[in-house]
Amino acid sequence: MAKGGKPLFELVDCVFDLSYPGGAVNMALGRGEMGFLRRPPISFQLLGIDPLKSGEIRVRGNNWDSMSVTELEDTRMTISGIFDPITRLTGQWISNLDIDENVYLCPAFEANRRYSEIMSHADDLAKKFGLEKGLPKVRPIKARPEDLVRAQWVRAMLPTRVNVMLLENPLEFAPEESIESFIRELRKIRENGTAILWISRTTPPFERLGLKPDILWEDW
Amino acid sequence: MTLGHVAGAVGRMGRYLFQGTFYLAAISTECVAFAVRPSSWVRPVRSRFVRQILFGGVEAVPFTLFAGGIMGIILTINSFQWLEFTGRSEYLGPALSVAIIREAAPFFACVIIISASASAITTELANMKVSGEIDLVESQGISLIKFLIMPRSIGLALSATGLAVVFVAAAFTASGIALLFVGRIAPGPFFTSIFQAISLADYVNLIGRSFIPGYLIGGICCYEGLRVAEHTTAVPQAVTRAMLRSVAVTLIVSAILAVLTYL
């Protein structure tokens, strides 16, 4: 049982890929809790898009496999993510949309949210993360790698209905000078009750970053 | 080849056709259900819809004018020659209105849409599937039908209808010019006879035979693009399938509407 009450996100005996070292993962994250999972990128499995080898993932008690298409879409809207910049080189962005359009995409589908409000919120976040001119208005392939990282941070923090945040190597290629402001925003989000799952191949220096995960799963 | 092989092949083809028709019907119905809800038309959807009309419709206007003009001249000269031979040249207007409004304009508009947009849509979506971008859209909880299929299908339907009207205008204008060169029929009575010959069924036919196939072509291309397996080699096959099925759907819808409106 998660410390923060009823679990928002649960991994039950999850085996992601037989080629990965380590055994089945069991983890439950409640409101405001943070977990660390030492694994290669698995976001699309965590989001119920790619199948697991075994086990199940529950979001607010519901298994991905038991949800209807509408429930899947509604539930995924409440989970934001940062995708690994190495393995998801092509699948991180929609290539025929500009970076800013990519970032506004998910919040634009949130009911009762004006587009101008989304743009202004995104602009604020972009400036905090070091994008002085706001989000780049270029295709992802033409953007600088560090700007893509910053834009991914903005995209993950922009939706308002987020209960769970999946961070897949969020500091890979990150500009050093922007990391502190990203961690600050992350702490705020956690304080507001969002459960955070950090996934990477190596354990990040959480102490130096000033983050204290509630669960550390490092079985390889 | 035994009878069993033939029966098996027919069975597989039948199942495939049934499946394809079922999915197309499901996608088309869901698109309509989303399209009638104003909340579906969020900015990214509107933007895609406008781009679809621009790329599929507006950019195809010059070619449609060219094709309409050429067809108008060909049909006018052929019809005039035969009608004059039979001594019925006063029927040139009605004959051309039948040939152009009922048959040539909707069919050519759909063929232009298929040539210009069907391959582009299928390739775009298939590449998005192969590169993992479709998974990315799904991972954000965005409906593929609402964001990817609906604006393309409705955009193509409106583009096909618009192009059919442009084709009619270009063909009749070219007919008038061709008659000036032939010199044996005055353009004034010729155009009057055309407008007198056009009935309500012709308008219904022109719009129905361009709008409905255009809408279904969008659905077919999106469906074929999205069902590509995760290899780039599957993309050209998907494009070929999408184009052939689009032509088939255009012919089937044209035949059904012709029967419904004129019989």
GROMACS .gro file of C-alpha atoms in nm:
model
  483
    1MET     CA    1   0.000   0.000   0.000
    2ALA     CA    2   0.133   0.342  -0.090
    3LYS     CA    3   0.219   0.575   0.193
    4GLY     CA    4   0.025   0.858   0.033
    5GLY     CA    5  -0.312   0.676   0.059
    6LYS     CA    6  -0.478   0.481  -0.221
    7PRO     CA    7  -0.216   0.407  -0.490
    8LEU     CA    8  -0.232   0.617  -0.804
    9PHE     CA    9   0.005   0.396  -0.997
   10GLU     CA   10   0.092   0.034  -0.923
   11LEU     CA   11   0.328  -0.213  -1.080
   12VAL     CA   12   0.233  -0.569  -0.985
   13ASP     CA   13   0.490  -0.841  -1.061
   14CYS     CA   14   0.585  -0.655  -1.379
   15VAL     CA   15   0.841  -0.809  -1.612
   16PHE     CA   16   0.910  -0.566  -1.895
   17ASP     CA   17   1.145  -0.759  -2.117
   18LEU     CA   18   1.306  -1.097  -2.061
   19SER     CA   19   1.635  -0.960  -2.194
   20TYR     CA   20   1.650  -0.699  -1.916
   21PRO     CA   21   1.836  -0.795  -1.602
   22GLY     CA   22   1.648  -0.787  -1.272
   23GLY     CA   23   1.330  -0.962  -1.169
   24ALA     CA   24   0.964  -0.869  -1.148
   25VAL     CA   25   0.890  -0.520  -1.021
   26ASN     CA   26   0.638  -0.444  -0.748
   27MET     CA   27   0.577  -0.082  -0.664
   28ALA     CA   28   0.284   0.134  -0.554
   29LEU     CA   29   0.293   0.511  -0.571
   30GLY     CA   30   0.039   0.726  -0.392
   31ARG     CA   31  -0.024   1.102  -0.397
   32GLY     CA   32   0.298   1.301  -0.387
   33GLU     CA   33   0.518   0.994  -0.375
   34MET     CA   34   0.825   0.942  -0.584
   35GLY     CA   35   0.971   0.613  -0.700
   36PHE     CA   36   1.290   0.528  -0.879
   37LEU     CA   37   1.314   0.228  -1.110
   38ARG     CA   38   1.646   0.120  -1.252
   39ARG     CA   39   1.552  -0.005  -1.595
   40PRO     CA   40   1.605   0.077  -1.962
   41PRO     CA   41   1.325   0.291  -2.116
   42ILE     CA   42   0.983   0.134  -2.056
   43SER     CA   43   0.742   0.428  -2.070
   44PHE     CA   44   0.525   0.290  -2.348
   45GLN     CA   45   0.483  -0.033  -2.152
   46LEU     CA   46   0.397   0.165  -1.840
   47LEU     CA   47   0.136   0.354  -2.042
   48GLY     CA   48  -0.026   0.032  -2.162
   49ILE     CA   49   0.075   0.079  -2.527
   50ASP     CA   50   0.340  -0.191  -2.554
   51PRO     CA   51   0.258  -0.521  -2.381
   52LEU     CA   52   0.436  -0.646  -2.069
   53LYS     CA   53   0.600  -0.987  -2.062
   54SER     CA   54   0.406  -1.059  -1.744
   55GLY     CA   55   0.238  -0.881  -1.455
   56GLU     CA   56   0.002  -0.588  -1.460
   57ILE     CA   57  -0.006  -0.211  -1.424
   58ARG     CA   58  -0.290  -0.043  -1.242
   59VAL     CA   59  -0.380   0.323  -1.257
   60ARG     CA   60  -0.606   0.425  -0.966
   61GLY     CA   61  -0.685   0.058  -0.922
   62ASN     CA   62  -0.771  -0.013  -1.287
   63ASN     CA   63  -0.562  -0.242  -1.504
   64TRP     CA   64  -0.480  -0.106  -1.853
   65ASP     CA   65  -0.616  -0.427  -2.011
   66SER     CA   66  -0.958  -0.383  -1.849
   67MET     CA   67  -1.019  -0.030  -1.981
   68SER     CA   68  -1.233   0.073  -2.279
   69VAL     CA   69  -1.081   0.299  -2.547
   70THR     CA   70  -1.240   0.608  -2.388
   71GLU     CA   71  -1.116   0.510  -2.042
   72LEU     CA   72  -0.768   0.448  -2.183
   73GLU     CA   73  -0.762   0.794  -2.338
   74ASP     CA   74  -0.898   0.964  -2.025
   75THR     CA   75  -0.649   0.782  -1.803
   76ARG     CA   76  -0.350   0.856  -2.027
   77MET     CA   77  -0.446   1.225  -2.021
   78THR     CA   78  -0.375   1.214  -1.647
   79ILE     CA   79  -0.022   1.079  -1.697
   80SER     CA   80   0.249   1.296  -1.843
   81GLY     CA   81   0.593   1.183  -1.940
   82ILE     CA   82   0.941   1.264  -2.050
   83PHE     CA   83   1.066   1.007  -2.296
   84ASP     CA   84   1.421   0.881  -2.320
   85PRO     CA   85   1.612   1.097  -2.570
   86ILE     CA   86   1.836   0.812  -2.683
   87THR     CA   87   1.603   0.522  -2.756
   88ARG     CA   88   1.307   0.741  -2.852
   89LEU     CA   89   1.498   0.963  -3.092
   90THR     CA   90   1.218   0.959  -3.347
   91GLY     CA   91   0.918   0.882  -3.129
   92GLN     CA   92   0.952   1.173  -2.886
   93TRP     CA   93   0.802   1.430  -3.117
   94ILE     CA   94   0.553   1.446  -3.402
   95SER     CA   95   0.785   1.535  -3.686
   96ASN     CA   96   0.538   1.733  -3.898
   97LEU     CA   97   0.446   1.970  -3.614
   98ASP     CA   98   0.667   2.244  -3.474
   99ILE     CA   99   0.807   2.202  -3.122
  100ASP     CA  100   0.557   2.449  -2.974
  101GLU     CA  101   0.263   2.276  -3.149
  102ASN     CA  102   0.387   1.944  -3.012
  103VAL     CA  103   0.395   2.086  -2.661
  104TYR     CA  104   0.046   2.242  -2.682
  105LEU     CA  105  -0.106   1.929  -2.833
  106CYS     CA  106  -0.211   1.732  -2.525
  107PRO     CA  107  -0.336   2.029  -2.318
  108ALA     CA  108  -0.534   2.150  -2.621
  109PHE     CA  109  -0.756   1.843  -2.582
  110GLU     CA  110  -0.823   1.918  -2.213
  111ALA     CA  111  -1.179   2.039  -2.170
  112ASN     CA  112  -1.235   2.393  -2.039
  113ARG     CA  113  -0.885   2.518  -2.111
  114ARG     CA  114  -0.833   2.813  -2.341
  115TYR     CA  115  -0.552   2.792  -2.592
  116SER     CA  116  -0.418   3.135  -2.492
  117GLU     CA  117  -0.399   3.014  -2.132
  118ILE     CA  118  -0.200   2.706  -2.242
  119MET     CA  119   0.040   2.921  -2.446
  120SER     CA  120   0.096   3.162  -2.162
  121HIS     CA  121   0.156   2.877  -1.912
  122ALA     CA  122   0.398   2.711  -2.157
  123ASP     CA  123   0.580   3.041  -2.208
  124ASP     CA  124   0.626   3.083  -1.833
  125LEU     CA  125   0.765   2.731  -1.796
  126ALA     CA  126   0.988   2.767  -2.103
  127LYS     CA  127   1.143   3.086  -1.959
  128LYS     CA  128   1.200   2.917  -1.623
  129PHE     CA  129   1.388   2.638  -1.802
  130GLY     CA  130   1.610   2.876  -1.996
  131LEU     CA  131   1.420   2.917  -2.324
  132GLU     CA  132   1.429   3.296  -2.319
  133LYS     CA  133   1.243   3.333  -2.650
  134GLY     CA  134   0.978   3.080  -2.553
  135LEU     CA  135   0.928   2.743  -2.715
  136PRO     CA  136   1.109   2.696  -3.048
  137LYS     CA  137   0.881   2.737  -3.349
  138VAL     CA  138   1.075   2.492  -3.564
  139ARG     CA  139   1.039   2.127  -3.658
  140PRO     CA  140   1.194   1.891  -3.398
  141ILE     CA  141   1.467   1.783  -3.639
  142LYS     CA  142   1.592   2.143  -3.661
  143ALA     CA  143   1.595   2.212  -3.288
  144ARG     CA  144   1.904   2.199  -3.066
  145PRO     CA  145   1.922   1.888  -2.842
  146GLU     CA  146   1.924   2.095  -2.521
  147ASP     CA  147   1.616   2.288  -2.636
  148LEU     CA  148   1.441   1.958  -2.708
  149VAL     CA  149   1.511   1.850  -2.349
  150ARG     CA  150   1.376   2.178  -2.213
  151ALA     CA  151   1.069   2.153  -2.437
  152GLN     CA  152   1.009   1.797  -2.312
  153TRP     CA  153   1.012   1.930  -1.955
  154VAL     CA  154   0.755   2.196  -2.051
  155ARG     CA  155   0.538   1.935  -2.224
  156ALA     CA  156   0.541   1.710  -1.917
  157MET     CA  157   0.446   1.992  -1.679
  158LEU     CA  158   0.188   2.171  -1.894
  159PRO     CA  159  -0.123   1.951  -1.856
  160THR     CA  160  -0.330   2.041  -1.551
  161ARG     CA  161  -0.501   1.706  -1.488
  162VAL     CA  162  -0.180   1.511  -1.427
  163ASN     CA  163  -0.182   1.258  -1.141
  164VAL     CA  164   0.126   1.062  -1.243
  165MET     CA  165   0.448   1.173  -1.409
  166LEU     CA  166   0.685   0.929  -1.578
  167LEU     CA  167   1.038   1.061  -1.615
  168GLU     CA  168   1.257   0.856  -1.845
  169ASN     CA  169   1.617   0.979  -1.821
  170PRO     CA  170   1.492   1.338  -1.778
  171LEU     CA  171   1.840   1.481  -1.728
  172GLU     CA  172   2.001   1.319  -2.034
  173PHE     CA  173   2.149   1.600  -2.249
  174ALA     CA  174   2.001   1.853  -2.007
  175PRO     CA  175   2.181   2.189  -1.991
  176GLU     CA  176   2.348   2.210  -1.649
  177GLU     CA  177   2.223   2.563  -1.580
  178SER     CA  178   1.856   2.461  -1.620
  179ILE     CA  179   1.856   2.147  -1.404
  180GLU     CA  180   1.796   2.334  -1.080
  181SER     CA  181   1.482   2.507  -1.207
  182PHE     CA  182   1.352   2.176  -1.344
  183ILE     CA  183   1.402   2.007  -1.005
  184ARG     CA  184   1.233   2.301  -0.833
  185GLU     CA  185   0.925   2.265  -1.056
  186LEU     CA  186   0.931   1.890  -0.999
  187ARG     CA  187   0.922   1.941  -0.622
  188LYS     CA  188   0.625   2.176  -0.660
  189ILE     CA  189   0.439   1.921  -0.868
  190ARG     CA  190   0.512   1.651  -0.612
  191GLU     CA  191   0.392   1.876  -0.329
  192ASN     CA  192   0.067   1.925  -0.522
  193GLY     CA  193   0.007   1.549  -0.508
  194THR     CA  194   0.142   1.412  -0.836
  195ALA     CA  195   0.308   1.070  -0.810
  196ILE     CA  196   0.646   1.061  -0.986
  197LEU     CA  197   0.825   0.759  -1.129
  198TRP     CA  198   1.185   0.820  -1.239
  199ILE     CA  199   1.328   0.556  -1.471
  200SER     CA  200   1.689   0.534  -1.582
  201ARG     CA  201   1.968   0.285  -1.634
  202THR     CA  202   2.181   0.437  -1.360
  203THR     CA  203   2.076   0.585  -1.028
  204PRO     CA  204   2.083   0.965  -1.046
  205PRO     CA  205   2.247   1.164  -0.765
  206PHE     CA  206   1.918   1.225  -0.585
  207GLU     CA  207   2.088   1.366  -0.275
  208ARG     CA  208   2.276   1.628  -0.476
  209LEU     CA  209   1.956   1.711  -0.665
  210GLY     CA  210   1.769   1.752  -0.339
  211LEU     CA  211   1.511   1.484  -0.418
  212LYS     CA  212   1.417   1.202  -0.184
  213PRO     CA  213   1.245   0.913  -0.359
  214ASP     CA  214   1.011   0.710  -0.137
  215ILE     CA  215   1.092   0.389  -0.324
  216LEU     CA  216   1.422   0.290  -0.485
  217TRP     CA  217   1.401  -0.022  -0.702
  218GLU     CA  218   1.756  -0.112  -0.803
  219ASP     CA  219   1.765  -0.487  -0.861
  220TRP     CA  220   2.033  -0.481  -1.133
  221MET     CA  221  -0.507  -2.595  -5.797
  222THR     CA  222  -0.792  -2.781  -5.635
  223LEU     CA  223  -1.145  -2.665  -5.564
  224GLY     CA  224  -1.043  -2.646  -5.196
  225HIS     CA  225  -0.770  -2.394  -5.277
  226VAL     CA  226  -1.012  -2.177  -5.474
  227ALA     CA  227  -1.274  -2.195  -5.197
  228GLY     CA  228  -1.006  -2.107  -4.941
  229ALA     CA  229  -0.888  -1.807  -5.144
  230VAL     CA  230  -1.246  -1.684  -5.195
  231GLY     CA  231  -1.314  -1.730  -4.823
  232ARG     CA  232  -1.003  -1.532  -4.726
  233MET     CA  233  -1.089  -1.257  -4.970
  234GLY     CA  234  -1.447  -1.245  -4.839
  235ARG     CA  235  -1.330  -1.225  -4.478
  236TYR     CA  236  -1.080  -0.954  -4.570
  237LEU     CA  237  -1.346  -0.752  -4.753
  238PHE     CA  238  -1.588  -0.791  -4.464
  239GLN     CA  239  -1.324  -0.684  -4.212
  240GLY     CA  240  -1.219  -0.386  -4.422
  241THR     CA  241  -1.580  -0.274  -4.472
  242PHE     CA  242  -1.651  -0.317  -4.101
  243TYR     CA  243  -1.351  -0.107  -3.996
  244LEU     CA  244  -1.425   0.160  -4.256
  245ALA     CA  245  -1.786   0.181  -4.141
  246ALA     CA  246  -1.676   0.200  -3.775
  247ILE     CA  247  -1.416   0.471  -3.843
  248SER     CA  248  -1.655   0.674  -4.060
  249THR     CA  249  -1.933   0.658  -3.804
  250GLU     CA  250  -1.705   0.759  -3.519
  251CYS     CA  251  -1.570   1.050  -3.727
  252VAL     CA  252  -1.924   1.178  -3.779
  253ALA     CA  253  -1.995   1.137  -3.407
  254PHE     CA  254  -1.689   1.349  -3.322
  255ALA     CA  255  -1.744   1.600  -3.601
  256VAL     CA  256  -2.089   1.703  -3.479
  257ARG     CA  257  -1.952   1.787  -3.131
  258PRO     CA  258  -1.809   2.141  -3.127
  259SER     CA  259  -1.573   2.037  -2.844
  260SER     CA  260  -1.388   1.806  -3.085
  261TRP     CA  261  -1.275   2.098  -3.298
  262VAL     CA  262  -0.985   2.206  -3.078
  263ARG     CA  263  -0.710   2.415  -3.234
  264PRO     CA  264  -0.479   2.130  -3.349
  265VAL     CA  265  -0.775   1.958  -3.517
  266ARG     CA  266  -0.888   2.280  -3.688
  267SER     CA  267  -0.533   2.344  -3.799
  268ARG     CA  268  -0.503   1.994  -3.953
  269PHE     CA  269  -0.844   2.036  -4.119
  270VAL     CA  270  -0.742   2.368  -4.279
  271ARG     CA  271  -0.410   2.219  -4.397
  272GLN     CA  272  -0.595   1.923  -4.547
  273ILE     CA  273  -0.825   2.151  -4.747
  274LEU     CA  274  -0.524   2.357  -4.855
  275PHE     CA  275  -0.310   2.060  -4.966
  276GLY     CA  276  -0.590   1.836  -5.092
  277GLY     CA  277  -0.825   2.096  -5.239
  278VAL     CA  278  -0.679   2.441  -5.302
  279GLU     CA  279  -0.346   2.319  -5.438
  280ALA     CA  280  -0.529   2.085  -5.677
  281VAL     CA  281  -0.740   2.365  -5.829
  282PRO     CA  282  -0.499   2.452  -6.117
  283PHE     CA  283  -0.479   2.088  -6.226
  284THR     CA  284  -0.858   2.052  -6.194
  285LEU     CA  285  -0.907   2.358  -6.417
  286PHE     CA  286  -0.670   2.204  -6.670
  287ALA     CA  287  -0.837   1.859  -6.658
  288GLY     CA  288  -1.188   2.011  -6.666
  289GLY     CA  289  -1.095   2.231  -6.963
  290ILE     CA  290  -0.948   1.944  -7.164
  291MET     CA  291  -1.242   1.715  -7.084
  292GLY     CA  292  -1.488   1.991  -7.175
  293ILE     CA  293  -1.326   2.034  -7.518
  294ILE     CA  294  -1.306   1.658  -7.585
  295LEU     CA  295  -1.665   1.588  -7.480
  296THR     CA  296  -1.799   1.890  -7.673
  297ILE     CA  297  -1.626   1.799  -7.998
  298ASN     CA  298  -1.720   1.429  -7.976
  299SER     CA  299  -2.081   1.495  -7.875
  300PHE     CA  300  -2.126   1.766  -8.135
  301GLN     CA  301  -1.991   1.545  -8.412
  302TRP     CA  302  -2.228   1.260  -8.331
  303LEU     CA  303  -2.531   1.476  -8.259
  304GLU     CA  304  -2.481   1.667  -8.585
  305PHE     CA  305  -2.449   1.335  -8.769
  306THR     CA  306  -2.786   1.222  -8.627
  307GLY     CA  307  -2.942   1.566  -8.687
  308ARG     CA  308  -2.996   1.632  -8.313
  309SER     CA  309  -2.736   1.903  -8.243
  310GLU     CA  310  -2.992   2.095  -8.027
  311TYR     CA  311  -2.937   1.824  -7.763
  312LEU     CA  312  -2.571   1.916  -7.719
  313GLY     CA  313  -2.632   2.111  -7.394
  314PRO     CA  314  -2.834   1.837  -7.221
  315ALA     CA  315  -2.590   1.571  -7.344
  316LEU     CA  316  -2.293   1.760  -7.204
  317SER     CA  317  -2.467   1.831  -6.874
  318VAL     CA  318  -2.524   1.457  -6.833
  319ALA     CA  319  -2.168   1.368  -6.926
  320ILE     CA  320  -1.999   1.639  -6.720
  321ILE     CA  321  -2.220   1.691  -6.414
  322ARG     CA  322  -2.333   1.335  -6.363
  323GLU     CA  323  -2.023   1.145  -6.460
  324ALA     CA  324  -1.700   1.327  -6.539
  325ALA     CA  325  -1.687   1.594  -6.266
  326PRO     CA  326  -1.743   1.377  -5.954
  327PHE     CA  327  -1.528   1.095  -6.087
  328PHE     CA  328  -1.238   1.317  -6.194
  329ALA     CA  329  -1.256   1.512  -5.866
  330CYS     CA  330  -1.219   1.185  -5.676
  331VAL     CA  331  -0.938   1.064  -5.903
  332ILE     CA  332  -0.754   1.394  -5.848
  333ILE     CA  333  -0.805   1.359  -5.471
  334ILE     CA  334  -0.674   1.002  -5.484
  335SER     CA  335  -0.370   1.100  -5.692
  336ALA     CA  336  -0.285   1.408  -5.491
  337SER     CA  337  -0.383   1.321  -5.135
  338ALA     CA  338  -0.441   0.948  -5.088
  339SER     CA  339  -0.077   0.852  -5.120
  340ALA     CA  340   0.034   1.153  -4.914
  341ILE     CA  341  -0.201   1.072  -4.624
  342THR     CA  342  -0.121   0.701  -4.624
  343THR     CA  343   0.254   0.761  -4.639
  344GLU     CA  344   0.241   1.026  -4.368
  345LEU     CA  345   0.046   0.810  -4.124
  346ALA     CA  346   0.239   0.493  -4.207
  347ASN     CA  347   0.568   0.673  -4.143
  348MET     CA  348   0.430   0.811  -3.817
  349LYS     CA  349   0.338   0.455  -3.719
  350VAL     CA  350   0.680   0.317  -3.810
  351SER     CA  351   0.867   0.594  -3.628
  352GLY     CA  352   0.664   0.554  -3.309
  353GLU     CA  353   0.483   0.888  -3.341
  354ILE     CA  354   0.142   0.721  -3.333
  355ASP     CA  355   0.238   0.559  -3.001
  356LEU     CA  356   0.339   0.904  -2.880
  357VAL     CA  357  -0.003   1.047  -2.971
  358GLU     CA  358  -0.176   0.756  -2.797
  359SER     CA  359   0.050   0.786  -2.494
  360GLN     CA  360  -0.084   1.138  -2.441
  361GLY     CA  361  -0.442   1.013  -2.437
  362ILE     CA  362  -0.532   1.181  -2.766
  363SER     CA  363  -0.793   1.004  -2.977
  364LEU     CA  364  -0.644   0.899  -3.311
  365ILE     CA  365  -0.984   0.934  -3.475
  366LYS     CA  366  -1.039   1.284  -3.344
  367PHE     CA  367  -0.688   1.416  -3.410
  368LEU     CA  368  -0.572   1.227  -3.718
  369ILE     CA  369  -0.867   1.077  -3.908
  370MET     CA  370  -1.159   1.319  -3.867
  371PRO     CA  371  -0.991   1.636  -4.002
  372ARG     CA  372  -0.841   1.445  -4.294
  373SER     CA  373  -1.165   1.270  -4.393
  374ILE     CA  374  -1.383   1.578  -4.369
  375GLY     CA  375  -1.114   1.790  -4.534
  376LEU     CA  376  -1.095   1.549  -4.827
  377ALA     CA  377  -1.475   1.530  -4.857
  378LEU     CA  378  -1.507   1.909  -4.882
  379SER     CA  379  -1.206   1.927  -5.116
  380ALA     CA  380  -1.356   1.666  -5.350
  381THR     CA  381  -1.688   1.852  -5.358
  382GLY     CA  382  -1.515   2.182  -5.428
  383LEU     CA  383  -1.300   2.030  -5.701
  384ALA     CA  384  -1.606   1.874  -5.867
  385VAL     CA  385  -1.768   2.219  -5.886
  386VAL     CA  386  -1.445   2.370  -6.023
  387PHE     CA  387  -1.428   2.089  -6.280
  388VAL     CA  388  -1.786   2.159  -6.396
  389ALA     CA  389  -1.713   2.531  -6.432
  390ALA     CA  390  -1.390   2.469  -6.625
  391ALA     CA  391  -1.549   2.206  -6.851
  392PHE     CA  392  -1.849   2.421  -6.946
  393THR     CA  393  -1.630   2.727  -7.003
  394ALA     CA  394  -1.404   2.521  -7.231
  395SER     CA  395  -1.713   2.383  -7.410
  396GLY     CA  396  -1.833   2.736  -7.480
  397ILE     CA  397  -1.493   2.832  -7.618
  398ALA     CA  398  -1.478   2.513  -7.830
  399LEU     CA  399  -1.822   2.594  -7.976
  400LEU     CA  400  -1.700   2.940  -8.075
  401PHE     CA  401  -1.440   2.767  -8.292
  402VAL     CA  402  -1.689   2.516  -8.433
  403GLY     CA  403  -1.912   2.813  -8.510
  404ARG     CA  404  -2.239   2.631  -8.580
  405ILE     CA  405  -2.405   2.676  -8.237
  406ALA     CA  406  -2.430   3.008  -8.055
  407PRO     CA  407  -2.294   2.995  -7.698
  408GLY     CA  408  -2.601   3.175  -7.553
  409PRO     CA  409  -2.864   2.911  -7.643
  410PHE     CA  410  -2.609   2.642  -7.569
  411PHE     CA  411  -2.562   2.755  -7.204
  412THR     CA  412  -2.939   2.811  -7.167
  413SER     CA  413  -3.001   2.453  -7.277
  414ILE     CA  414  -2.745   2.329  -7.026
  415PHE     CA  415  -2.904   2.513  -6.732
  416GLN     CA  416  -3.252   2.399  -6.838
  417ALA     CA  417  -3.132   2.039  -6.850
  418ILE     CA  418  -2.988   2.038  -6.494
  419SER     CA  419  -3.228   1.880  -6.245
  420LEU     CA  420  -3.225   1.848  -5.864
  421ALA     CA  421  -3.104   1.489  -5.905
  422ASP     CA  422  -2.797   1.624  -6.086
  423TYR     CA  423  -2.706   1.851  -5.795
  424VAL     CA  424  -2.758   1.568  -5.545
  425ASN     CA  425  -2.552   1.339  -5.765
  426LEU     CA  426  -2.269   1.588  -5.812
  427ILE     CA  427  -2.237   1.660  -5.441
  428GLY     CA  428  -2.305   1.305  -5.320
  429ARG     CA  429  -2.067   1.139  -5.565
  430SER     CA  430  -1.783   1.368  -5.467
  431PHE     CA  431  -1.847   1.426  -5.094
  432ILE     CA  432  -1.915   1.065  -4.988
  433PRO     CA  433  -1.622   0.905  -5.177
  434GLY     CA  434  -1.394   1.189  -5.061
  435TYR     CA  435  -1.493   1.119  -4.701
  436LEU     CA  436  -1.444   0.743  -4.741
  437ILE     CA  437  -1.110   0.791  -4.921
  438GLY     CA  438  -0.987   0.979  -4.613
  439GLY     CA  439  -1.099   0.692  -4.390
  440ILE     CA  440  -0.940   0.427  -4.613
  441CYS     CA  441  -0.605   0.607  -4.634
  442CYS     CA  442  -0.589   0.668  -4.259
  443TYR     CA  443  -0.688   0.306  -4.189
  444GLU     CA  444  -0.427   0.164  -4.429
  445GLY     CA  445  -0.160   0.401  -4.298
  446LEU     CA  446  -0.228   0.321  -3.934
  447ARG     CA  447  -0.235  -0.056  -3.978
  448VAL     CA  448   0.116  -0.073  -4.121
  449ALA     CA  449   0.346  -0.308  -3.932
  450GLU     CA  450   0.654  -0.150  -3.782
  451HIS     CA  451   0.876  -0.168  -4.094
  452THR     CA  452   0.937   0.097  -4.358
  453THR     CA  453   0.912  -0.169  -4.632
  454ALA     CA  454   0.540  -0.199  -4.555
  455VAL     CA  455   0.473   0.167  -4.639
  456PRO     CA  456   0.465   0.139  -5.023
  457GLN     CA  457   0.237  -0.166  -4.998
  458ALA     CA  458  -0.001   0.029  -4.776
  459VAL     CA  459  -0.003   0.317  -5.027
  460THR     CA  460  -0.087   0.082  -5.315
  461ARG     CA  461  -0.366  -0.082  -5.114
  462ALA     CA  462  -0.507   0.255  -5.012
  463MET     CA  463  -0.511   0.388  -5.368
  464LEU     CA  464  -0.673   0.077  -5.517
  465ARG     CA  465  -0.937   0.066  -5.245
  466SER     CA  466  -1.005   0.435  -5.287
  467VAL     CA  467  -1.071   0.386  -5.659
  468ALA     CA  468  -1.295   0.086  -5.581
  469VAL     CA  469  -1.495   0.282  -5.323
  470THR     CA  470  -1.535   0.573  -5.565
  471LEU     CA  471  -1.677   0.340  -5.831
  472ILE     CA  472  -1.907   0.158  -5.588
  473VAL     CA  473  -2.046   0.480  -5.435
  474SER     CA  474  -2.091   0.630  -5.784
  475ALA     CA  475  -2.284   0.325  -5.901
  476ILE     CA  476  -2.507   0.320  -5.591
  477LEU     CA  477  -2.584   0.692  -5.610
  478ALA     CA  478  -2.649   0.675  -5.984
  479VAL     CA  479  -2.902   0.399  -5.925
  480LEU     CA  480  -3.063   0.582  -5.630
  481THR     CA  481  -3.090   0.923  -5.800
  482TYR     CA  482  -3.184   0.831  -6.157
  483LEU     CA  483  -3.385   0.511  -6.135
   0.00000   0.00000   0.00000
